[in-house]
mmCIF file of C-alpha atoms and ligand atoms in Angstrom:
data_model
loop_
_atom_site.group_PDB
_atom_site.id
_atom_site.type_symbol
_atom_site.label_atom_id
_atom_site.label_comp_id
_atom_site.label_asym_id
_atom_site.label_seq_id
_atom_site.Cartn_x
_atom_site.Cartn_y
_atom_site.Cartn_z
ATOM 1 C CA MET U 1 29.833 33.264 140.690
ATOM 2 C CA ASN U 2 29.924 35.872 137.549
ATOM 3 C CA LEU U 3 33.454 36.080 136.279
ATOM 4 C CA ALA U 4 32.804 39.078 134.883
ATOM 5 C CA ASN U 5 32.331 40.829 138.080
ATOM 6 C CA LEU U 6 35.929 39.639 139.148
ATOM 7 C CA SER U 7 37.678 42.213 137.360
ATOM 8 C CA PRO U 8 36.510 45.829 137.164
ATOM 9 C CA HIS U 9 39.455 46.117 134.502
ATOM 10 C CA ILE U 10 37.573 43.942 132.412
ATOM 11 C CA ASN U 11 34.984 45.598 129.784
ATOM 12 C CA THR U 12 32.233 43.366 130.026
ATOM 13 C CA ASP U 13 30.323 44.397 126.858
ATOM 14 C CA ARG U 14 33.248 42.568 124.911
ATOM 15 C CA TYR U 15 33.521 39.639 127.251
ATOM 16 C CA LEU U 16 33.522 36.533 125.558
ATOM 17 C CA TYR U 17 33.162 34.174 128.419
ATOM 18 C CA LYS U 18 29.981 32.143 128.143
ATOM 19 C CA PRO U 19 28.878 29.535 130.655
ATOM 20 C CA SER U 20 28.530 27.017 127.721
ATOM 21 C CA LEU U 21 32.313 27.589 126.968
ATOM 22 C CA SER U 22 33.481 26.710 130.654
ATOM 23 C CA LYS U 23 35.620 23.987 129.233
ATOM 24 C CA TYR U 24 37.991 26.431 127.114
ATOM 25 C CA PRO U 25 41.207 26.606 128.844
ATOM 26 C CA VAL U 26 41.230 30.458 129.102
ATOM 27 C CA LEU U 27 39.086 33.411 129.153
ATOM 28 C CA VAL U 28 39.346 36.131 126.665
ATOM 29 C CA SER U 29 38.236 39.758 126.330
ATOM 30 C CA TYR U 30 38.989 42.486 124.228
ATOM 31 C CA SER U 31 38.519 45.796 125.392
ATOM 32 C CA MET U 32 39.101 48.863 123.062
ATOM 33 C CA ARG U 33 40.297 51.839 125.172
ATOM 34 C CA GLY U 34 40.917 54.491 122.787
ATOM 35 C CA GLU U 35 42.482 53.109 120.015
ATOM 36 C CA GLU U 36 44.361 50.695 121.661
ATOM 37 C CA PRO U 37 42.957 47.082 121.674
ATOM 38 C CA VAL U 38 43.943 44.738 124.592
ATOM 39 C CA VAL U 39 43.458 41.276 124.922
ATOM 40 C CA VAL U 40 43.099 39.775 128.274
ATOM 41 C CA GLU U 41 43.617 36.042 129.058
ATOM 42 C CA THR U 42 43.707 34.047 132.403
ATOM 43 C CA LEU U 43 46.048 31.464 133.606
ATOM 44 C CA LYS U 44 44.903 28.887 135.998
ATOM 45 C CA ALA U 45 46.896 27.034 138.116
ATOM 46 C CA ARG U 46 46.619 24.693 141.077
ATOM 47 C CA ALA U 47 48.750 26.218 143.973
ATOM 48 C CA LEU U 48 50.530 24.544 146.750
ATOM 49 C CA PRO U 49 51.371 26.680 149.753
ATOM 50 C CA GLU U 50 55.050 25.996 150.826
ATOM 51 C CA GLY U 51 54.454 25.104 154.698
ATOM 52 C CA SER U 52 51.471 25.778 156.570
ATOM 53 C CA HIS U 53 48.002 27.033 154.647
ATOM 54 C CA ASP U 54 46.662 28.460 157.812
ATOM 55 C CA TYR U 55 47.325 32.192 157.051
ATOM 56 C CA LEU U 56 46.107 31.840 153.624
ATOM 57 C CA LEU U 57 42.801 30.474 154.709
ATOM 58 C CA GLU U 58 42.154 32.590 157.384
ATOM 59 C CA PHE U 59 43.081 35.575 154.929
ATOM 60 C CA LEU U 60 40.316 34.005 152.760
ATOM 61 C CA ARG U 61 37.863 33.756 155.515
ATOM 62 C CA LEU U 62 38.497 37.204 156.513
ATOM 63 C CA TYR U 63 38.456 39.013 152.974
ATOM 64 C CA ARG U 64 34.995 37.100 152.516
ATOM 65 C CA ASP U 65 33.435 38.163 155.704
ATOM 66 C CA ALA U 66 34.687 41.590 155.093
ATOM 67 C CA VAL U 67 33.229 41.494 151.524
ATOM 68 C CA GLN U 68 29.999 40.315 152.954
ATOM 69 C CA VAL U 69 29.935 43.149 155.469
ATOM 70 C CA ILE U 70 30.228 45.761 153.052
ATOM 71 C CA VAL U 71 27.236 44.164 151.018
ATOM 72 C CA ASP U 72 25.283 43.770 153.839
ATOM 73 C CA ARG U 73 25.904 47.827 154.280
ATOM 74 C CA ILE U 74 25.323 49.084 150.756
ATOM 75 C CA TRP U 75 22.546 46.658 149.873
ATOM 76 C CA GLY U 76 20.240 49.029 151.724
ATOM 77 C CA ILE U 77 21.920 52.492 150.358
ATOM 78 C CA ASN U 78 20.104 53.694 147.113
ATOM 79 C CA GLU U 79 21.946 56.457 146.162
ATOM 80 C CA LYS U 80 25.131 56.076 143.736
ATOM 81 C CA LEU U 81 28.221 54.960 145.330
ATOM 82 C CA SER U 82 31.021 56.557 143.660
ATOM 83 C CA LYS U 83 34.679 54.825 144.307
ATOM 84 C CA LYS U 84 35.578 58.207 146.327
ATOM 85 C CA LYS U 85 32.402 57.643 148.935
ATOM 86 C CA LEU U 86 33.461 53.813 149.118
ATOM 87 C CA HIS U 87 36.635 54.760 150.346
ATOM 88 C CA LYS U 88 35.239 57.219 152.746
ATOM 89 C CA LEU U 89 32.957 54.661 154.172
ATOM 90 C CA PHE U 90 35.086 51.322 154.147
ATOM 91 C CA TYR U 91 38.650 52.241 153.651
ATOM 92 C CA SER U 92 40.041 52.894 157.288
ATOM 93 C CA LYS U 93 37.864 50.016 158.699
ATOM 94 C CA LEU U 94 39.271 47.706 156.408
ATOM 95 C CA VAL U 95 42.745 48.789 157.265
ATOM 96 C CA ARG U 96 42.148 48.473 160.799
ATOM 97 C CA LEU U 97 41.053 44.766 160.380
ATOM 98 C CA GLY U 98 44.576 44.260 159.357
ATOM 99 C CA PHE U 99 44.112 44.601 155.272
ATOM 100 C CA ARG U 100 46.728 46.152 153.263
ATOM 101 C CA ALA U 101 45.726 49.182 151.039
ATOM 102 C CA HIS U 102 44.886 47.480 148.282
ATOM 103 C CA HIS U 103 43.273 44.791 149.587
ATOM 104 C CA ALA U 104 40.921 47.086 150.795
ATOM 105 C CA LYS U 105 40.190 48.736 147.533
ATOM 106 C CA GLU U 106 39.649 45.427 145.958
ATOM 107 C CA ILE U 107 37.315 44.494 148.858
ATOM 108 C CA TYR U 108 34.756 47.307 148.341
ATOM 109 C CA ILE U 109 35.066 47.372 144.739
ATOM 110 C CA TYR U 110 34.279 43.440 144.790
ATOM 111 C CA ALA U 111 31.477 44.153 147.073
ATOM 112 C CA LYS U 112 30.112 46.918 145.090
ATOM 113 C CA SER U 113 30.117 44.956 142.070
ATOM 114 C CA LEU U 114 28.438 42.119 143.466
ATOM 115 C CA VAL U 115 25.524 44.347 144.807
ATOM 116 C CA ASP U 116 25.352 45.776 141.159
ATOM 117 C CA SER U 117 24.680 42.797 139.413
ATOM 118 C CA ALA U 118 22.615 41.414 141.702
ATOM 119 C CA ARG U 119 20.457 44.401 141.669
ATOM 120 C CA SER U 120 20.420 44.689 137.832
ATOM 121 C CA ASN U 121 19.383 40.606 137.658
ATOM 122 C CA GLY U 122 16.615 41.650 139.919
ATOM 123 C CA GLY U 123 17.967 39.065 142.336
ATOM 124 C CA ARG U 124 18.338 38.931 146.228
ATOM 125 C CA LYS U 125 21.040 40.418 148.451
ATOM 126 C CA PRO U 126 24.212 38.159 147.429
ATOM 127 C CA VAL U 127 25.284 35.998 150.189
ATOM 128 C CA LEU U 128 29.084 34.674 149.755
ATOM 129 C CA ARG U 129 29.920 31.010 150.532
ATOM 130 C CA LYS U 130 33.185 30.448 148.842
ATOM 131 C CA LEU U 131 36.464 31.195 149.672
ATOM 132 C CA SER U 132 37.795 33.366 147.034
ATOM 133 C CA ALA U 133 39.789 36.855 146.948
ATOM 134 C CA ARG U 134 40.913 39.110 144.258
ATOM 135 C CA VAL U 135 44.485 40.475 144.768
ATOM 136 C CA ASP U 136 45.889 43.552 143.109
ATOM 137 C CA LYS U 137 49.366 43.336 141.464
ATOM 138 C CA TYR U 138 50.661 45.416 144.507
ATOM 139 C CA ASP U 139 49.922 42.806 146.894
ATOM 140 C CA TYR U 140 51.710 39.731 145.000
ATOM 141 C CA ARG U 141 55.001 38.698 143.148
ATOM 142 C CA LEU U 142 54.672 36.217 140.577
ATOM 143 C CA ASP U 143 57.682 34.488 139.373
ATOM 144 C CA LEU U 144 57.060 32.851 136.233
ATOM 145 C CA ASP U 145 60.420 31.215 135.705
ATOM 146 C CA ASN U 146 60.193 29.242 139.073
ATOM 147 C CA MET U 147 56.294 29.146 138.914
ATOM 148 C CA LEU U 148 56.252 30.631 142.300
ATOM 149 C CA LEU U 149 53.778 33.094 143.784
ATOM 150 C CA THR U 150 54.269 35.223 146.924
ATOM 151 C CA LEU U 151 50.993 36.562 148.027
ATOM 152 C CA LYS U 152 51.059 39.335 150.812
ATOM 153 C CA LEU U 153 48.173 38.660 153.098
ATOM 154 C CA HIS U 154 46.671 40.469 156.143
ATOM 155 C CA ASN U 155 48.575 41.738 159.454
ATOM 156 C CA GLY U 156 51.991 41.760 157.323
ATOM 157 C CA TYR U 157 51.556 37.906 156.934
ATOM 158 C CA GLU U 158 53.018 36.448 153.553
ATOM 159 C CA VAL U 159 52.753 33.187 151.761
ATOM 160 C CA LYS U 160 54.665 31.385 148.993
ATOM 161 C CA LEU U 161 52.642 29.037 146.659
ATOM 162 C CA LYS U 162 53.988 26.994 144.057
ATOM 163 C CA LEU U 163 51.785 27.056 140.830
ATOM 164 C CA ILE U 164 51.065 23.805 139.000
ATOM 165 C CA THR U 165 49.873 23.998 135.705
ATOM 166 C CA HIS U 166 51.012 22.864 131.941
ATOM 167 C CA LYS U 167 54.698 24.630 130.968
ATOM 168 C CA GLU U 168 53.478 25.617 127.459
ATOM 169 C CA ARG U 169 50.709 27.328 128.907
ATOM 170 C CA VAL U 170 52.425 29.543 131.078
ATOM 171 C CA GLU U 171 55.614 30.194 128.152
ATOM 172 C CA LYS U 172 52.773 32.129 126.298
ATOM 173 C CA PHE U 173 52.432 34.436 128.979
ATOM 174 C CA LYS U 174 56.010 35.530 129.511
ATOM 175 C CA GLY U 175 56.236 39.260 128.194
ATOM 176 C CA TRP U 176 52.414 40.040 129.148
ATOM 177 C CA ARG U 177 51.525 42.206 131.796
ATOM 178 C CA ASN U 178 49.888 40.868 134.660
ATOM 179 C CA TYR U 179 47.715 43.139 136.755
ATOM 180 C CA GLU U 180 45.431 40.959 139.030
ATOM 181 C CA LEU U 181 44.775 37.505 140.324
ATOM 182 C CA VAL U 182 42.197 35.550 142.205
ATOM 183 C CA VAL U 183 42.981 33.102 144.571
ATOM 184 C CA LYS U 184 40.372 30.416 145.975
ATOM 185 C CA TYR U 185 39.976 27.468 148.135
ATOM 186 C CA ASP U 186 37.383 24.660 146.971
ATOM 187 C CA GLY U 187 37.448 22.936 150.038
ATOM 188 C CA SER U 188 40.750 20.727 149.227
ATOM 189 C CA GLU U 189 42.563 22.717 147.168
ATOM 190 C CA PHE U 190 43.796 26.325 146.523
ATOM 191 C CA TRP U 191 43.600 27.669 142.856
ATOM 192 C CA VAL U 192 45.102 30.969 141.474
ATOM 193 C CA LEU U 193 43.772 32.780 138.264
ATOM 194 C CA VAL U 194 46.253 34.983 136.996
ATOM 195 C CA TYR U 195 45.059 37.988 134.474
ATOM 196 C CA PHE U 196 47.143 38.687 131.752
ATOM 197 C CA LYS U 197 46.879 41.689 129.439
ATOM 198 C CA ARG U 198 48.746 42.422 126.083
ATOM 199 C CA ALA U 199 48.340 45.180 123.716
ATOM 200 C CA ILE U 200 47.590 44.063 120.088
ATOM 201 C CA LYS U 201 48.750 46.066 116.838
ATOM 202 C CA LEU U 202 45.783 45.228 114.506
ATOM 203 C CA VAL U 203 46.556 43.787 110.972
ATOM 204 C CA LYS U 204 45.385 46.583 108.702
ATOM 205 C CA PRO U 205 42.560 45.181 106.880
ATOM 206 C CA ARG U 206 42.310 44.969 103.241
ATOM 207 C CA THR U 207 39.401 42.470 102.645
ATOM 208 C CA ILE U 208 36.381 41.551 104.387
ATOM 209 C CA MET U 209 35.606 38.003 105.555
ATOM 210 C CA ALA U 210 32.077 37.352 106.052
ATOM 211 C CA ILE U 211 31.227 34.090 107.775
ATOM 212 C CA ASP U 212 27.943 32.481 107.843
ATOM 213 C CA LEU U 213 26.876 29.586 110.193
ATOM 214 C CA ASN U 214 24.116 27.275 109.657
ATOM 215 C CA PHE U 215 23.250 23.647 110.158
ATOM 216 C CA ASP U 216 24.737 22.019 107.149
ATOM 217 C CA ASN U 217 28.036 24.365 106.732
ATOM 218 C CA VAL U 218 30.074 27.201 107.583
ATOM 219 C CA THR U 219 30.258 29.419 104.245
ATOM 220 C CA LEU U 220 32.738 32.223 104.403
ATOM 221 C CA ALA U 221 33.228 34.859 101.575
ATOM 222 C CA ILE U 222 35.980 37.324 101.540
ATOM 223 C CA PHE U 223 35.349 40.716 99.520
ATOM 224 C CA THR U 224 37.513 43.628 98.550
ATOM 225 C CA LEU U 225 36.750 46.613 100.423
ATOM 226 C CA ASN U 226 34.660 47.755 96.987
ATOM 227 C CA GLY U 227 32.839 44.528 96.986
ATOM 228 C CA ARG U 228 34.315 42.185 94.697
ATOM 229 C CA LEU U 229 34.291 38.554 95.718
ATOM 230 C CA VAL U 230 37.648 37.273 95.686
ATOM 231 C CA LYS U 231 37.062 33.861 97.689
ATOM 232 C CA LEU U 232 34.612 31.474 98.628
ATOM 233 C CA LYS U 233 34.725 28.400 100.854
ATOM 234 C CA LYS U 234 32.477 25.996 102.586
ATOM 235 C CA PHE U 235 33.098 23.696 105.359
ATOM 236 C CA LYS U 236 30.499 21.237 106.031
ATOM 237 C CA THR U 237 29.570 20.714 109.979
ATOM 238 C CA PRO U 238 29.746 17.592 111.833
ATOM 239 C CA HIS U 239 25.905 17.651 112.446
ATOM 240 C CA ARG U 240 25.323 14.264 111.165
ATOM 241 C CA LYS U 241 27.752 12.883 113.575
ATOM 242 C CA ILE U 242 26.460 15.015 116.433
ATOM 243 C CA LEU U 243 22.715 14.000 115.721
ATOM 244 C CA THR U 244 23.626 10.504 115.682
ATOM 245 C CA HIS U 245 24.782 10.500 118.991
ATOM 246 C CA ARG U 246 22.008 12.697 120.395
ATOM 247 C CA ILE U 247 19.608 10.272 118.692
ATOM 248 C CA TRP U 248 21.196 7.417 120.728
ATOM 249 C CA ILE U 249 20.858 9.884 123.893
ATOM 250 C CA GLU U 250 17.297 10.255 123.178
ATOM 251 C CA ARG U 251 16.583 6.673 122.698
ATOM 252 C CA ILE U 252 18.309 5.283 125.942
ATOM 253 C CA GLN U 253 16.426 8.257 127.857
ATOM 254 C CA ARG U 254 13.219 7.299 126.534
ATOM 255 C CA ARG U 255 13.445 3.647 126.883
ATOM 256 C CA TYR U 256 14.801 4.037 130.569
ATOM 257 C CA SER U 257 12.620 7.205 131.063
ATOM 258 C CA ARG U 258 12.496 6.962 134.799
ATOM 259 C CA SER U 259 15.453 5.147 135.553
ATOM 260 C CA TRP U 260 18.362 6.161 133.439
ATOM 261 C CA ARG U 261 19.927 8.408 136.053
ATOM 262 C CA PHE U 262 19.932 5.702 138.550
ATOM 263 C CA ILE U 263 21.404 2.586 136.526
ATOM 264 C CA LYS U 264 25.062 3.051 136.407
ATOM 265 C CA GLY U 265 25.570 1.058 133.291
ATOM 266 C CA VAL U 266 22.592 3.161 131.420
ATOM 267 C CA ARG U 267 23.923 6.434 132.733
ATOM 268 C CA ARG U 268 27.316 5.630 131.706
ATOM 269 C CA ALA U 269 26.199 5.059 128.026
ATOM 270 C CA VAL U 270 24.029 8.600 128.083
ATOM 271 C CA GLU U 271 27.650 10.102 129.069
ATOM 272 C CA ARG U 272 29.746 8.539 126.838
ATOM 273 C CA HIS U 273 27.550 9.939 123.703
ATOM 274 C CA GLY U 274 27.588 13.146 125.653
ATOM 275 C CA GLU U 275 31.461 13.013 125.490
ATOM 276 C CA ARG U 276 31.530 12.200 122.075
ATOM 277 C CA ILE U 277 29.253 15.141 121.135
ATOM 278 C CA LYS U 278 31.685 17.468 123.040
ATOM 279 C CA ASN U 279 34.531 16.017 121.347
ATOM 280 C CA ILE U 280 33.522 16.311 117.941
ATOM 281 C CA SER U 281 32.468 19.760 118.310
ATOM 282 C CA TRP U 282 35.549 20.992 119.795
ATOM 283 C CA ASP U 283 37.925 19.241 117.471
ATOM 284 C CA TYR U 284 35.679 20.611 114.467
ATOM 285 C CA SER U 285 35.672 24.326 115.977
ATOM 286 C CA HIS U 286 39.611 24.335 116.794
ATOM 287 C CA LYS U 287 40.478 22.902 113.321
ATOM 288 C CA VAL U 288 37.962 25.191 111.414
ATOM 289 C CA GLY U 289 38.461 28.173 113.619
ATOM 290 C CA ASP U 290 42.229 27.783 112.714
ATOM 291 C CA SER U 291 41.887 27.064 108.945
ATOM 292 C CA ILE U 292 39.511 30.309 108.814
ATOM 293 C CA ALA U 293 41.787 32.449 110.912
ATOM 294 C CA GLU U 294 44.767 31.182 108.610
ATOM 295 C CA LEU U 295 42.749 32.122 105.441
ATOM 296 C CA ALA U 296 41.909 35.392 106.958
ATOM 297 C CA LEU U 297 45.773 36.361 107.596
ATOM 298 C CA LYS U 298 46.550 35.487 104.337
ATOM 299 C CA TYR U 299 44.087 38.049 103.042
ATOM 300 C CA ARG U 300 44.407 40.382 105.417
ATOM 301 C CA SER U 301 40.740 40.155 106.342
ATOM 302 C CA VAL U 302 38.684 41.764 109.073
ATOM 303 C CA ILE U 303 36.133 38.978 110.228
ATOM 304 C CA THR U 304 32.588 39.882 110.336
ATOM 305 C CA LEU U 305 30.408 37.189 112.131
ATOM 306 C CA GLU U 306 26.549 37.177 113.043
ATOM 307 C CA ASP U 307 25.914 38.686 116.595
ATOM 308 C CA LEU U 308 24.281 35.536 118.030
ATOM 309 C CA ASP U 309 22.951 37.440 121.166
ATOM 310 C CA GLY U 310 20.230 38.975 118.766
ATOM 311 C CA LEU U 311 19.149 35.163 117.452
ATOM 312 C CA ARG U 312 16.029 35.362 119.298
ATOM 313 C CA GLU U 313 14.556 37.953 116.750
ATOM 314 C CA ASN U 314 15.239 35.522 113.971
ATOM 315 C CA ASN U 315 12.438 32.993 114.803
ATOM 316 C CA LYS U 316 13.156 30.797 111.681
ATOM 317 C CA LYS U 317 17.030 30.259 112.495
ATOM 318 C CA ASP U 318 16.396 30.287 116.339
ATOM 319 C CA LYS U 319 14.276 26.892 115.540
ATOM 320 C CA GLU U 320 16.771 25.369 113.532
ATOM 321 C CA PHE U 321 19.525 26.444 115.745
ATOM 322 C CA ASN U 322 18.155 24.949 119.143
ATOM 323 C CA LYS U 323 16.201 21.898 117.565
ATOM 324 C CA ARG U 324 18.779 20.642 115.370
ATOM 325 C CA LEU U 325 22.167 21.725 116.598
ATOM 326 C CA GLY U 326 22.030 23.687 119.354
ATOM 327 C CA LEU U 327 23.107 27.395 119.948
ATOM 328 C CA TRP U 328 26.040 26.159 121.755
ATOM 329 C CA PHE U 329 27.622 24.711 118.855
ATOM 330 C CA TYR U 330 27.532 28.102 116.878
ATOM 331 C CA LEU U 331 29.017 29.788 120.164
ATOM 332 C CA ARG U 332 31.688 27.516 120.267
ATOM 333 C CA MET U 333 32.554 27.985 116.591
ATOM 334 C CA GLN U 334 32.416 31.687 116.929
ATOM 335 C CA PHE U 335 34.457 31.356 120.167
ATOM 336 C CA CYS U 336 37.170 29.461 118.258
ATOM 337 C CA VAL U 337 37.370 31.731 115.284
ATOM 338 C CA GLU U 338 37.429 34.767 117.160
ATOM 339 C CA TYR U 339 40.398 33.310 119.503
ATOM 340 C CA GLU U 340 42.310 32.055 116.616
ATOM 341 C CA ALA U 341 41.720 35.351 114.912
ATOM 342 C CA ARG U 342 42.684 37.532 117.742
ATOM 343 C CA GLU U 343 46.288 35.466 118.125
ATOM 344 C CA ARG U 344 46.718 36.709 114.512
ATOM 345 C CA ASN U 345 45.977 40.170 115.377
ATOM 346 C CA LEU U 346 43.071 40.419 112.811
ATOM 347 C CA GLU U 347 39.878 42.060 113.956
ATOM 348 C CA VAL U 348 36.724 40.515 114.353
ATOM 349 C CA VAL U 349 33.197 42.333 114.088
ATOM 350 C CA LYS U 350 29.881 41.201 114.821
ATOM 351 C CA VAL U 351 26.468 42.251 112.807
ATOM 352 C CA ASP U 352 22.867 42.188 113.830
ATOM 353 C CA PRO U 353 21.960 38.712 111.963
ATOM 354 C CA LYS U 354 18.439 39.837 111.426
ATOM 355 C CA ARG U 355 16.936 38.930 107.677
ATOM 356 C CA THR U 356 20.477 38.298 106.513
ATOM 357 C CA SER U 357 19.137 35.048 104.391
ATOM 358 C CA SER U 358 15.688 36.483 103.438
ATOM 359 C CA LYS U 359 16.626 39.867 101.900
ATOM 360 C CA CYS U 360 17.677 40.422 98.654
ATOM 361 C CA PRO U 361 21.306 41.901 98.638
ATOM 362 C CA ARG U 362 20.716 43.701 95.618
ATOM 363 C CA CYS U 363 17.485 45.536 96.096
ATOM 364 C CA GLY U 364 16.528 44.822 99.410
ATOM 365 C CA GLY U 365 13.376 43.104 98.648
ATOM 366 C CA LYS U 366 12.214 39.906 100.066
ATOM 367 C CA LEU U 367 13.674 36.712 98.587
ATOM 368 C CA PHE U 368 11.878 33.305 98.210
ATOM 369 C CA GLU U 369 13.035 29.852 97.963
ATOM 370 C CA ASP U 370 13.413 28.656 94.639
ATOM 371 C CA GLY U 371 14.787 25.398 94.776
ATOM 372 C CA TYR U 372 17.126 23.518 97.139
ATOM 373 C CA ARG U 373 19.125 26.325 99.286
ATOM 374 C CA VAL U 374 18.483 28.631 96.089
ATOM 375 C CA LEU U 375 16.875 31.988 96.727
ATOM 376 C CA ARG U 376 15.186 34.272 94.292
ATOM 377 C CA CYS U 377 14.137 37.984 94.346
ATOM 378 C CA ARG U 378 10.966 38.639 92.632
ATOM 379 C CA ARG U 379 11.719 42.530 92.235
ATOM 380 C CA CYS U 380 15.112 42.369 90.734
ATOM 381 C CA CYS U 381 15.371 38.713 89.482
ATOM 382 C CA PHE U 382 18.613 38.186 91.694
ATOM 383 C CA ILE U 383 19.342 34.630 92.318
ATOM 384 C CA GLY U 384 21.806 33.048 94.568
ATOM 385 C CA ASP U 385 22.667 30.481 96.760
ATOM 386 C CA ARG U 386 21.444 30.775 100.263
ATOM 387 C CA ASP U 387 24.668 30.547 102.139
ATOM 388 C CA VAL U 388 26.375 32.976 99.650
ATOM 389 C CA VAL U 389 23.275 35.252 99.957
ATOM 390 C CA ALA U 390 23.820 35.553 103.802
ATOM 391 C CA THR U 391 27.602 36.259 103.677
ATOM 392 C CA LEU U 392 26.737 39.202 100.962
ATOM 393 C CA ASN U 393 24.041 40.546 103.663
ATOM 394 C CA LEU U 394 26.683 40.267 106.454
ATOM 395 C CA TYR U 395 29.276 42.057 104.322
ATOM 396 C CA LYS U 396 26.825 44.755 103.477
ATOM 397 C CA LYS U 397 25.978 45.175 106.964
ATOM 398 C CA PHE U 398 29.444 45.509 108.333
ATOM 399 C CA ILE U 399 30.110 48.067 105.460
ATOM 400 C CA ARG U 400 26.989 49.993 106.516
ATOM 401 C CA ASP U 401 27.884 49.601 110.304
ATOM 402 C CA THR U 402 31.424 50.668 109.559
ATOM 403 C CA GLN U 403 30.380 53.917 107.630
ATOM 404 C CA ASP U 404 28.110 54.803 110.545
ATOM 405 C CA VAL U 405 30.699 54.587 112.980
ATOM 406 C CA GLY U 406 33.854 55.437 110.598
ATOM 407 C CA SER U 407 36.139 53.721 113.157
ATOM 408 C CA LEU U 408 38.190 51.629 111.010
ATOM 409 C CA GLY U 409 40.163 54.437 109.940
ATOM 410 C CA TRP U 410 40.696 53.017 106.366
ATOM 411 C CA PRO U 411 42.377 55.044 103.533
HETATM 412 ZN ZN1 ZN B 501 16.196 42.105 94.463
#
């Protein structure tokens, strides 16, 4: 299920959740409504019903079936369905089935979002199997001090759930607003995802930090608003360590090309190397993300990253990324940088990475390699380190983008 569909309040354009990041304990999104940016995070907890869970299961089944019925109904309707129209079509029917007012609303909106996303992906009509329900804030009471959740179900039933998760995770959310949750059953246990929201007051930027990620290192450069370089720093990537494990995996898979999946010891060995890769990259991303954000806070920087969604345009880099380290590594890095930055109320901006390492930052001409990681412009004789050139170009793109929009409201 696409989590972005779970909440109509979440602005999917800025939704940071990526499948490759699913191990991260939180989902974060930043939506800019008017002037006030908002952070949304999700707290996930196992939920133990106090007493019988029969009504809760019944509720989840009813809910799923109701969503399915509506999906079936609106799948054939081609006109655009407003909330008003949906309400008119389904509200009273759902209430007659025993749902509360806000259950009904969540059900038809969810059904519509499923249909919309299936259609936009050119997919088939959605068929729901999993038991999962979105519940609006009017239909639950959450007591974070005692980790107790009271859910209002169909036909006036109620269920109390004890939430089980790390204590320190919960502390963070005290004082945040929660406005919606998802309760689900995975066949043996109940889970609850609570959406929390907090408005952030962004730090007013005094400098611009441009970050270039590549195979060998992470380069960051801090510029003043009028373009003077004030700080340059490189972090080496752990690519050699990762490559070593990847080479081991490939070697094993080649040697046991048919059987590695089926021989326990061999499969274990592959998994172990996979684990190591994952741990190395997470440790590194957390650590470097944290250092970068600390530095950005010290310099009051707005952080500029490459928009990796546009990466396919950039063939050379694409090859390097995918073949050697993997795009997932860069996405993870960016995720950690963004996460740590938002924690410090710093703004993060993404710019198109096209030609950032092939265009002369002085005259716009084409750059040529001139020795190891050095680039030279034949038109204006500019010469520079490849990574620094990339940060310069990111900085310039940032300036160009924000001048176009004029959105930062700088003095
Ligand atoms: Zn030039």
